[in-house]
Short mmCIF file of C-alpha atoms and ligand atoms in Angstrom, two decimals:
data_model
loop_
_atom_site.label_atom_id
_atom_site.label_comp_id
_atom_site.label_asym_id
_atom_site.label_seq_id
_atom_site.Cartn_x
_atom_site.Cartn_y
_atom_site.Cartn_z
CA MET A 1 67.91 -0.91 -65.02
CA THR A 2 64.53 -1.43 -66.51
CA LYS A 3 64.05 -0.63 -70.13
CA PHE A 4 60.88 0.67 -71.69
CA SER A 5 61.67 -2.35 -74.29
CA ASP A 6 61.73 -4.83 -71.54
CA LEU A 7 58.12 -4.05 -70.40
CA ASN A 8 55.90 -5.70 -72.91
CA LEU A 9 54.31 -2.60 -74.24
CA ASN A 10 52.79 -2.48 -77.49
CA SER A 11 55.35 -1.70 -80.33
CA LYS A 12 53.37 1.30 -81.44
CA VAL A 13 53.27 2.72 -77.97
CA LEU A 14 57.01 2.07 -77.77
CA LYS A 15 57.79 3.88 -80.76
CA ALA A 16 55.88 7.20 -79.50
CA ILE A 17 57.84 6.95 -76.18
CA VAL A 18 60.89 7.03 -78.18
CA GLU A 19 59.80 9.94 -80.04
CA ALA A 20 58.75 11.60 -76.88
CA GLY A 21 62.41 11.70 -75.71
CA TYR A 22 62.01 8.99 -72.73
CA GLU A 23 65.04 6.74 -72.22
CA THR A 24 64.14 4.82 -69.02
CA PRO A 25 61.05 4.36 -67.04
CA THR A 26 60.55 6.21 -63.78
CA PRO A 27 60.11 4.16 -60.70
CA ILE A 28 56.49 4.45 -60.67
CA GLN A 29 56.35 2.97 -64.34
CA ALA A 30 58.82 0.31 -63.83
CA GLY A 31 56.62 -0.83 -60.69
CA ALA A 32 53.22 -0.35 -62.40
CA ILE A 33 53.56 -1.23 -65.90
CA PRO A 34 54.25 -5.02 -65.75
CA PRO A 35 51.52 -5.82 -63.29
CA ALA A 36 48.97 -3.67 -65.32
CA LEU A 37 49.89 -5.52 -68.39
CA GLU A 38 49.38 -8.82 -66.89
CA GLY A 39 45.86 -7.61 -65.99
CA ARG A 40 46.17 -6.92 -62.27
CA ASP A 41 44.68 -4.11 -60.42
CA VAL A 42 47.45 -1.48 -59.27
CA LEU A 43 47.42 0.98 -56.37
CA GLY A 44 49.89 3.43 -57.24
CA ILE A 45 51.09 5.83 -54.24
CA ALA A 46 52.91 8.65 -56.02
CA GLN A 47 52.74 12.09 -56.45
CA THR A 48 52.43 14.11 -59.65
CA GLY A 49 56.18 14.84 -61.45
CA THR A 50 57.14 11.14 -60.70
CA GLY A 51 55.89 10.18 -64.38
CA LYS A 52 52.57 8.57 -63.07
CA THR A 53 50.48 9.44 -65.88
CA ALA A 54 52.56 7.35 -68.21
CA SER A 55 52.58 4.77 -65.65
CA PHE A 56 48.87 4.07 -66.43
CA THR A 57 48.53 5.84 -69.88
CA LEU A 58 51.14 3.52 -71.51
CA PRO A 59 49.59 0.01 -69.95
CA MET A 60 45.86 1.17 -70.90
CA LEU A 61 46.88 2.01 -74.58
CA SER A 62 48.56 -1.32 -74.98
CA LEU A 63 45.60 -2.93 -73.45
CA LEU A 64 43.32 -1.21 -75.47
CA ALA A 65 45.21 -1.45 -78.96
CA ARG A 66 42.84 -4.26 -79.99
CA GLY A 67 39.15 -4.20 -80.18
CA ARG A 68 36.63 -1.41 -80.98
CA ALA A 69 34.37 0.70 -78.76
CA ARG A 70 30.66 0.58 -79.39
CA ALA A 71 28.59 3.97 -79.48
CA ARG A 72 27.95 5.40 -76.09
CA MET A 73 30.08 2.53 -74.43
CA PRO A 74 33.61 3.54 -73.67
CA ARG A 75 36.01 0.94 -73.12
CA SER A 76 38.05 2.79 -70.44
CA LEU A 77 37.46 5.47 -68.22
CA VAL A 78 40.02 7.80 -66.31
CA LEU A 79 38.44 9.97 -63.56
CA CYS A 80 40.50 13.22 -62.70
CA PRO A 81 39.75 15.75 -59.79
CA THR A 82 40.09 19.00 -61.98
CA ARG A 83 39.50 19.89 -65.50
CA GLU A 84 43.10 20.83 -66.14
CA LEU A 85 44.42 17.75 -64.97
CA ALA A 86 42.00 15.82 -67.24
CA ALA A 87 42.97 17.74 -70.13
CA GLN A 88 46.62 17.12 -69.45
CA VAL A 89 45.95 13.28 -69.08
CA ALA A 90 44.23 13.74 -72.32
CA GLU A 91 47.23 15.08 -73.84
CA ASN A 92 49.25 12.32 -72.91
CA PHE A 93 46.86 9.85 -74.51
CA ASP A 94 47.49 12.08 -77.69
CA THR A 95 51.15 11.72 -77.50
CA TYR A 96 51.37 8.12 -76.83
CA SER A 97 48.47 6.95 -79.05
CA LYS A 98 49.55 8.68 -82.23
CA TYR A 99 50.54 5.38 -83.79
CA LEU A 100 47.31 3.71 -82.83
CA LYS A 101 43.82 4.14 -84.09
CA LEU A 102 42.07 4.71 -80.79
CA THR A 103 39.58 7.55 -80.11
CA LYS A 104 38.91 9.50 -76.95
CA ALA A 105 36.78 11.92 -75.49
CA LEU A 106 37.31 14.57 -72.58
CA LEU A 107 34.17 15.26 -70.53
CA ILE A 108 34.82 18.19 -68.56
CA GLY A 109 32.58 20.96 -67.02
CA GLY A 110 32.76 24.35 -69.18
CA VAL A 111 32.27 22.58 -72.38
CA SER A 112 29.00 22.07 -74.03
CA PHE A 113 27.11 18.75 -73.62
CA LYS A 114 26.09 18.60 -77.02
CA GLU A 115 29.54 18.43 -78.64
CA GLN A 116 30.50 15.88 -76.00
CA GLU A 117 27.54 13.68 -76.70
CA ALA A 118 28.25 13.72 -80.47
CA ILE A 119 31.74 12.19 -79.57
CA ILE A 120 30.45 9.59 -77.04
CA ASP A 121 27.60 8.60 -79.66
CA LYS A 122 30.27 7.68 -82.02
CA GLY A 123 31.94 5.32 -79.57
CA VAL A 124 35.07 6.04 -77.88
CA ASP A 125 37.92 3.64 -76.41
CA VAL A 126 39.21 6.17 -73.87
CA LEU A 127 36.88 8.46 -71.83
CA ILE A 128 38.66 10.99 -69.39
CA ALA A 129 36.44 12.80 -67.12
CA THR A 130 35.86 14.75 -64.12
CA PRO A 131 33.40 12.88 -61.82
CA GLY A 132 30.65 15.40 -61.70
CA ARG A 133 30.36 16.02 -65.59
CA LEU A 134 30.64 11.91 -66.21
CA LEU A 135 27.46 11.57 -64.08
CA ASP A 136 25.81 14.40 -65.73
CA HIS A 137 26.11 12.43 -69.01
CA PHE A 138 25.26 9.28 -67.18
CA GLU A 139 22.04 10.78 -65.69
CA ARG A 140 20.98 12.10 -69.27
CA GLY A 141 21.01 8.75 -70.33
CA LYS A 142 23.81 9.44 -72.98
CA LEU A 143 26.64 7.05 -71.50
CA ILE A 144 26.46 3.35 -70.64
CA LEU A 145 29.29 2.31 -68.55
CA SER A 146 28.92 -1.52 -68.70
CA ASP A 147 31.80 -1.90 -71.35
CA VAL A 148 34.59 -0.20 -69.26
CA LYS A 149 37.30 -2.80 -69.15
CA VAL A 150 39.88 -0.26 -67.43
CA MET A 151 39.13 2.21 -64.94
CA VAL A 152 41.62 4.80 -63.60
CA VAL A 153 41.03 7.08 -60.65
CA ASP A 154 43.84 9.62 -60.63
CA GLU A 155 44.97 12.09 -57.69
CA ALA A 156 42.52 10.29 -55.33
CA ASP A 157 43.35 12.38 -52.46
CA ARG A 158 42.59 15.42 -54.16
CA MET A 159 38.99 13.74 -55.05
CA LEU A 160 38.62 13.30 -51.21
CA ASP A 161 39.67 17.07 -50.54
CA MET A 162 37.20 18.03 -53.03
CA GLY A 163 34.20 15.89 -51.95
CA PHE A 164 34.29 13.61 -55.00
CA ILE A 165 34.46 10.11 -52.81
CA PRO A 166 30.62 9.60 -53.12
CA ASP A 167 30.73 10.25 -56.95
CA ILE A 168 33.76 7.94 -57.27
CA GLU A 169 31.81 5.13 -55.24
CA ARG A 170 28.99 5.55 -57.56
CA ILE A 171 30.85 5.33 -60.57
CA PHE A 172 32.79 2.29 -59.41
CA GLY A 173 29.10 0.71 -58.88
CA LEU A 174 28.07 1.70 -62.62
CA THR A 175 31.17 -0.10 -64.21
CA PRO A 176 31.35 -4.05 -64.60
CA PHE A 177 32.82 -5.98 -61.58
CA THR A 178 35.33 -7.53 -63.96
CA ARG A 179 36.92 -4.22 -64.85
CA GLN A 180 40.61 -3.72 -64.14
CA THR A 181 41.31 -0.82 -61.78
CA PHE A 182 44.60 1.45 -61.52
CA PHE A 183 44.29 3.64 -58.42
CA PHE A 184 46.66 6.54 -57.91
CA SER A 185 46.87 8.74 -54.63
CA ALA A 186 49.58 10.81 -53.01
CA THR A 187 48.78 9.69 -49.53
CA MET A 188 46.74 6.87 -48.07
CA ALA A 189 43.94 8.64 -45.77
CA PRO A 190 41.65 6.17 -43.97
CA GLU A 191 38.91 6.90 -46.37
CA ILE A 192 41.02 6.17 -49.34
CA GLU A 193 42.40 2.70 -47.64
CA ARG A 194 38.48 2.05 -47.40
CA ILE A 195 37.79 2.60 -51.09
CA THR A 196 40.84 0.65 -52.24
CA ASN A 197 39.90 -2.32 -50.03
CA THR A 198 36.40 -2.19 -51.60
CA PHE A 199 36.96 -1.66 -55.14
CA LEU A 200 40.35 -2.79 -55.89
CA SER A 201 40.85 -6.75 -56.11
CA ALA A 202 44.40 -7.95 -54.63
CA PRO A 203 46.21 -4.71 -56.24
CA GLU A 204 49.93 -4.67 -56.80
CA ARG A 205 50.88 -1.88 -54.49
CA VAL A 206 53.60 0.46 -55.96
CA GLU A 207 54.83 3.36 -53.69
CA VAL A 208 57.58 5.74 -54.99
CA ALA A 209 59.48 8.30 -52.60
CA ARG A 210 57.79 11.27 -51.64
CA GLN A 211 58.61 14.14 -53.89
CA ALA A 212 59.71 16.00 -50.78
CA THR A 213 62.78 13.88 -50.61
CA ALA A 214 63.09 13.53 -54.69
CA SER A 215 63.11 17.26 -55.26
CA GLU A 216 66.83 17.76 -54.45
CA THR A 217 67.36 20.23 -57.23
CA ILE A 218 64.86 22.69 -55.73
CA GLU A 219 66.42 25.56 -53.79
CA GLN A 220 64.01 26.45 -51.01
CA ASN A 221 63.68 29.69 -49.15
CA VAL A 222 61.41 31.45 -46.67
CA VAL A 223 61.05 35.16 -46.33
CA MET A 224 59.75 36.04 -42.89
CA PHE A 225 57.25 39.00 -43.46
CA LYS A 226 56.31 41.31 -40.39
CA TYR A 227 53.80 43.94 -41.62
CA LYS A 228 54.41 47.47 -40.54
CA ARG A 229 50.75 48.70 -40.67
CA ARG A 230 48.14 46.08 -39.84
CA ASP A 231 45.69 47.70 -42.22
CA ARG A 232 47.90 47.64 -45.18
CA ALA A 233 49.62 44.14 -44.42
CA ASP A 234 48.03 42.49 -47.71
CA SER A 235 49.61 45.42 -49.80
CA GLU A 236 52.70 45.16 -47.99
CA LYS A 237 52.75 41.68 -48.80
CA ARG A 238 52.14 42.18 -52.36
CA LYS A 239 54.93 44.62 -52.55
CA VAL A 240 57.46 41.99 -50.82
CA LEU A 241 56.14 39.65 -53.57
CA ARG A 242 57.27 42.17 -56.28
CA ALA A 243 60.34 42.76 -54.57
CA LEU A 244 61.23 39.05 -54.76
CA ILE A 245 60.43 38.61 -58.37
CA ASP A 246 62.61 41.80 -59.11
CA SER A 247 65.49 40.28 -57.07
CA GLU A 248 65.33 37.26 -58.94
CA GLY A 249 65.62 39.36 -62.33
CA ASP A 250 66.10 37.45 -65.33
CA LYS A 251 66.73 34.05 -63.41
CA CYS A 252 62.87 34.26 -62.98
CA THR A 253 61.79 33.29 -66.49
CA ASN A 254 58.34 32.26 -65.24
CA ALA A 255 56.97 31.68 -61.97
CA ILE A 256 53.53 30.05 -60.36
CA ILE A 257 52.59 32.04 -57.51
CA PHE A 258 50.25 30.24 -54.88
CA CYS A 259 47.77 31.69 -52.88
CA ASN A 260 45.55 30.10 -50.06
CA ARG A 261 42.65 31.90 -51.16
CA LYS A 262 40.83 32.49 -54.56
CA THR A 263 40.19 36.07 -53.74
CA ASP A 264 44.10 36.58 -53.08
CA VAL A 265 44.52 34.93 -56.50
CA ASP A 266 42.52 37.51 -58.29
CA ILE A 267 43.98 40.34 -55.99
CA CYS A 268 47.51 39.48 -56.73
CA ALA A 269 47.18 38.85 -60.28
CA LYS A 270 45.41 42.12 -60.83
CA SER A 271 47.85 44.00 -58.70
CA LEU A 272 50.93 42.54 -60.48
CA LYS A 273 49.24 43.60 -63.83
CA LYS A 274 48.84 47.06 -62.48
CA TYR A 275 52.39 47.05 -61.66
CA GLY A 276 53.45 46.24 -65.31
CA TYR A 277 54.16 42.57 -64.43
CA ASP A 278 52.74 39.75 -66.99
CA ALA A 279 50.53 37.90 -64.85
CA ALA A 280 47.33 36.06 -64.75
CA ALA A 281 45.13 33.99 -62.38
CA ILE A 282 44.03 30.56 -62.49
CA HIS A 283 41.27 29.28 -59.98
CA GLY A 284 37.98 27.45 -59.94
CA ASP A 285 35.66 30.39 -60.40
CA LEU A 286 37.13 31.33 -63.79
CA ASP A 287 35.17 29.97 -66.69
CA GLN A 288 36.76 27.07 -68.60
CA SER A 289 38.08 28.75 -71.62
CA GLN A 290 39.65 31.44 -69.66
CA ARG A 291 41.33 28.72 -67.73
CA THR A 292 42.48 26.88 -70.71
CA ARG A 293 43.90 29.96 -72.53
CA THR A 294 45.76 31.31 -69.59
CA LEU A 295 47.31 27.75 -68.93
CA GLU A 296 48.11 27.67 -72.80
CA SER A 297 49.75 30.95 -72.90
CA PHE A 298 51.74 30.33 -69.58
CA ARG A 299 52.77 26.70 -71.16
CA ASN A 300 53.91 28.07 -74.34
CA GLY A 301 55.91 30.82 -72.70
CA GLU A 302 53.95 33.88 -73.54
CA LEU A 303 52.83 34.47 -69.92
CA ARG A 304 55.30 34.80 -67.29
CA LEU A 305 53.62 34.92 -63.94
CA LEU A 306 50.56 32.50 -63.04
CA VAL A 307 48.94 33.09 -59.80
CA ALA A 308 47.02 30.32 -58.89
CA SER A 309 44.99 28.29 -56.04
CA ASP A 310 46.16 24.82 -55.26
CA VAL A 311 43.18 23.04 -56.81
CA ALA A 312 43.53 24.61 -60.13
CA ALA A 313 47.22 24.16 -60.43
CA ARG A 314 47.08 20.58 -59.04
CA GLY A 315 48.98 18.22 -61.02
CA LEU A 316 49.86 20.87 -63.85
CA ASP A 317 52.95 19.69 -65.87
CA VAL A 318 54.81 22.68 -66.85
CA PRO A 319 58.16 21.38 -67.26
CA SER A 320 60.09 24.55 -67.25
CA VAL A 321 58.94 26.51 -64.38
CA SER A 322 61.92 28.50 -63.05
CA HIS A 323 60.12 29.88 -59.50
CA VAL A 324 57.47 28.88 -57.25
CA ILE A 325 56.46 31.55 -54.88
CA ASN A 326 54.17 30.80 -52.05
CA PHE A 327 52.52 34.15 -51.23
CA ASP A 328 51.06 32.07 -48.18
CA VAL A 329 52.46 29.28 -46.58
CA PRO A 330 49.93 26.34 -47.56
CA GLY A 331 47.44 25.20 -44.82
CA HIS A 332 48.15 21.85 -45.52
CA PRO A 333 51.82 20.84 -45.58
CA GLU A 334 51.32 18.30 -48.38
CA ASP A 335 50.32 20.99 -50.66
CA TYR A 336 53.69 22.68 -50.00
CA VAL A 337 55.30 19.79 -51.49
CA HIS A 338 53.01 19.66 -54.54
CA ARG A 339 53.56 23.59 -55.28
CA ILE A 340 57.38 23.13 -55.12
CA GLY A 341 57.18 20.15 -57.14
CA ARG A 342 55.98 22.54 -60.16
CA THR A 343 59.46 23.76 -60.25
CA GLY A 344 62.67 21.67 -60.72
CA ARG A 345 61.24 18.99 -62.81
CA ALA A 346 62.81 16.27 -64.53
CA GLY A 347 66.29 16.95 -62.89
CA ARG A 348 66.14 20.77 -63.67
CA GLU A 349 66.87 23.39 -61.17
CA GLY A 350 64.27 25.52 -59.58
CA LYS A 351 63.75 27.94 -56.78
CA ALA A 352 60.84 27.91 -54.32
CA ILE A 353 60.29 31.07 -52.26
CA THR A 354 57.71 31.37 -49.31
CA ILE A 355 56.55 34.27 -47.81
CA CYS A 356 55.52 33.78 -44.15
CA ASN A 357 53.53 36.05 -41.78
CA PRO A 358 54.15 35.50 -38.13
CA ARG A 359 50.70 34.04 -37.86
CA ASP A 360 51.60 31.31 -40.55
CA GLU A 361 54.66 30.27 -38.57
CA LYS A 362 52.66 27.24 -37.35
CA ALA A 363 51.75 26.19 -40.82
CA LEU A 364 55.50 26.70 -41.73
CA ASN A 365 56.53 24.11 -38.94
CA ALA A 366 54.19 21.73 -40.18
CA VAL A 367 55.84 22.04 -43.54
CA GLU A 368 59.29 21.71 -42.29
CA ALA A 369 58.14 18.73 -40.12
CA LEU A 370 56.87 17.01 -43.22
CA ILE A 371 59.80 17.52 -45.32
CA GLN A 372 62.04 16.73 -42.61
CA LYS A 373 64.31 20.04 -43.09
CA GLU A 374 64.60 23.53 -41.87
CA ILE A 375 63.82 25.75 -45.11
CA PRO A 376 66.62 28.52 -45.21
CA ARG A 377 65.71 31.92 -44.33
CA ILE A 378 66.36 34.75 -46.49
CA ASP A 379 66.10 38.61 -45.66
CA ASN A 380 63.00 40.54 -46.65
CA PRO A 381 63.92 42.17 -49.81
CA ILE A 382 62.19 45.23 -48.84
CA LYS A 383 64.45 46.52 -45.65
CA SER A 384 64.18 50.37 -45.54
CA GLU A 385 60.64 50.93 -44.60
CA GLU A 386 59.22 53.42 -42.12
CA PRO A 387 57.50 51.74 -39.35
CA ALA A 388 54.05 52.88 -38.78
CA LYS A 389 51.51 52.60 -35.92
CA PRO A 390 48.77 49.61 -36.55
CA ARG A 391 45.50 51.01 -36.88
CA LYS A 392 42.81 49.63 -34.29
CA SER A 393 40.01 49.44 -36.77
CA ALA A 394 41.53 47.22 -39.06
CA LYS A 395 40.82 43.56 -39.48
CA PRO A 396 42.91 41.08 -41.31
CA ASN A 397 40.99 38.82 -43.37
CA THR A 398 41.79 35.29 -42.13
CA GLU A 399 38.88 33.14 -43.58
CA VAL A 400 40.15 30.53 -45.94
CA GLU A 401 38.26 30.07 -48.93
CA ALA A 402 37.40 26.50 -50.40
CA GLU A 403 37.79 26.19 -54.12
CA GLY A 404 34.24 26.00 -55.54
CA ALA A 405 33.02 28.38 -53.04
CA LYS A 406 31.75 31.86 -54.33
CA SER A 407 34.44 34.53 -54.04
CA PRO A 408 33.74 37.53 -51.93
CA LYS A 409 33.46 40.63 -53.94
CA ALA A 410 36.83 42.16 -51.99
CA SER A 411 38.94 41.39 -55.30
CA LYS A 412 40.00 44.99 -55.90
CA PRO A 413 43.59 45.74 -55.39
CA ASP A 414 44.04 47.96 -52.37
CA ASP A 415 47.93 48.55 -52.48
CA LYS A 416 48.07 51.68 -54.29
CA PRO A 417 51.28 53.22 -53.31
CA VAL A 418 51.05 55.77 -50.67
CA LYS A 419 52.42 58.95 -52.44
CA HIS A 420 54.93 60.05 -49.72
CA ALA A 421 56.36 56.64 -49.15
CA ARG A 422 57.02 55.59 -52.67
CA SER A 423 60.05 53.55 -53.35
CA ASP A 424 58.62 51.09 -55.63
CA ASP A 425 58.02 50.44 -59.23
CA LYS A 426 54.66 51.85 -59.83
CA PRO A 427 54.31 54.07 -62.93
CA ALA A 428 53.79 57.48 -61.67
CA LYS A 429 49.73 58.40 -62.01
CA ARG A 430 48.49 61.77 -61.47
CA SER A 431 45.66 61.99 -59.11
CA ASN A 432 42.43 63.10 -59.69
CA ARG A 433 41.35 63.17 -56.14
CA LYS A 434 39.10 66.12 -55.27
CA SER A 435 40.95 66.98 -51.92
CA ASP A 436 44.32 67.00 -54.09
CA LYS A 437 43.04 69.56 -56.47
CA GLN A 438 41.43 71.67 -53.71
CA SER A 439 44.60 71.68 -51.84
CA GLY A 440 46.42 72.96 -54.69
CA GLY A 441 48.40 69.76 -54.78
CA ASN A 442 49.83 70.33 -51.37
CA GLN A 443 49.92 66.90 -49.60
CA VAL A 444 48.91 66.11 -46.15
CA VAL A 445 51.40 63.64 -45.00
CA GLY A 446 50.66 60.96 -42.63
CA MET A 447 46.88 60.30 -43.29
CA GLY A 448 47.13 57.52 -45.77
CA ASP A 449 44.63 57.58 -48.67
CA HIS A 450 41.71 58.08 -46.54
CA MET A 451 42.38 62.12 -45.46
CA PRO A 452 39.15 63.54 -44.62
CA GLN A 453 38.09 66.10 -47.29
CA PHE A 454 37.77 68.88 -44.74
CA ILE A 455 41.56 68.93 -43.93
CA ALA A 456 42.40 69.61 -47.48
CA LEU A 457 40.22 72.98 -47.38
CA SER A 458 41.88 76.35 -46.67
CA PHE A 459 40.71 78.05 -43.43
CA ASP A 460 38.64 80.28 -45.18
CA GLU A 461 36.88 77.57 -47.23
CA ARG A 462 36.16 75.73 -44.16
CA ARG A 463 34.59 78.49 -42.40
CA ALA A 464 32.43 79.17 -45.58
CA GLY A 465 31.49 75.52 -45.44
P1 LIG B 1 53.65 13.40 -64.44
O1 LIG B 1 54.05 12.77 -63.07
O2 LIG B 1 52.64 12.15 -64.99
O3 LIG B 1 52.91 14.63 -64.13
O4 LIG B 1 54.84 13.49 -65.40
C1 LIG B 1 55.90 14.55 -65.03
C2 LIG B 1 56.77 14.57 -66.38
O5 LIG B 1 57.68 13.67 -66.43
C3 LIG B 1 55.77 14.96 -67.64
O6 LIG B 1 56.28 16.03 -68.28
C4 LIG B 1 56.10 13.80 -68.31
O7 LIG B 1 56.12 14.04 -69.79
C5 LIG B 1 57.79 13.32 -68.01
N1 LIG B 1 58.06 11.81 -68.12
C6 LIG B 1 57.11 11.03 -67.58
N2 LIG B 1 57.76 9.84 -67.85
C7 LIG B 1 59.04 10.18 -68.30
C8 LIG B 1 60.29 9.41 -68.50
N3 LIG B 1 60.13 7.83 -68.46
N4 LIG B 1 61.35 9.58 -68.76
C9 LIG B 1 61.15 11.15 -68.68
N5 LIG B 1 60.50 12.01 -68.44
C10 LIG B 1 59.13 11.46 -68.05
#
């Protein structure tokens, strides 16, 4: 088996690896580091969780250990699709470069240009950026890319999903032809293939097993969920979510809950909080400082439940997530693999539970086809619910929102427990509704929350009105 000490890494980098507690290189590291140190381009086909960040960070630091950066001219460039991922890569650099005198800058949206410019002005060895923010700096004339010796594109397939490929091509064109390139993608879509053929020169191709096959430590389950009332489908689903969290009890130390739509991320987080759960949302419409704070509190164990969209959570490295709950079956089957890969990391046990509506069964079939196994079904934790007639007028929201688009304002939780059917954990609240007061507290059963006021009036009051 390969050892880190066999890989020809800089001795100061090796020392930092030992301190990080790594004993042996992961397959992507063993495959990518030697050609990278020889100065070759590397095409890594690997997903997050495989140790791919270190597979490019470690050789980069070794290559950059000697030499100095000039003002505004970074010596290396790492492009990441999201701010969180960029911040995570920056943390990796800090860990492995602690015994080297290298400088780095992180160029991500939501942070002031001035602050970032001041750092670039001093000269940085490593520049970690999201493509849009990097080009903003370039266009302001504050950044020169002609001294870039090593360029990394991380999570290229997600860059493609997010429409960043033209930016990436442009950035490639701004860097010297002689640069060394490390390019990582979980899949090789034709567009990605085209980019690598254009910008990489005779790369060493290193492919590691799909995470779906590697994550044997993750117990996977599906709850088939059929709403009782169509107009309450979403709130019933949130009730299932709460029941699932409750049924896992203390085993669920922390969880990431994935929703397909940003509006649902907000609604779920608000709803969970309302029911007394320790939850917060993370998605692309939240401002950067809020996202960073939320993520930090989740990482350090202060926050138990992180409700997330795919893009915001992509590549997040939170080593000890006990559970992943898919509030929705993801539309792209690969996202299922990414999502459940947040748990069961580094050989730990993990549990992934997916809630599936009848209308999501097709998506579930696609997931099962991709991972080549059937996900065991478990019972809906809520069994004893009275059936109710669906309302004709209600229309389920089927719109899938893309990250980056504006959220519609339907972000108000609508799952107030119906009074007569309470069997859940909502703290009891006194109603201030006029109709309740007028009816002297007598409840009219069977009208949901939308009882017309006139029904609550006494016969005399109605006549007088
Ligand atoms: P990544 O795929 O880069 O997101 O890494 C996933 C996790 O594996 C991170 O928490 C790394 O710190 C960890 N890791 C990376 N390389 C190794 C290694 N050789 N041994 C043990 N853990 C590692």
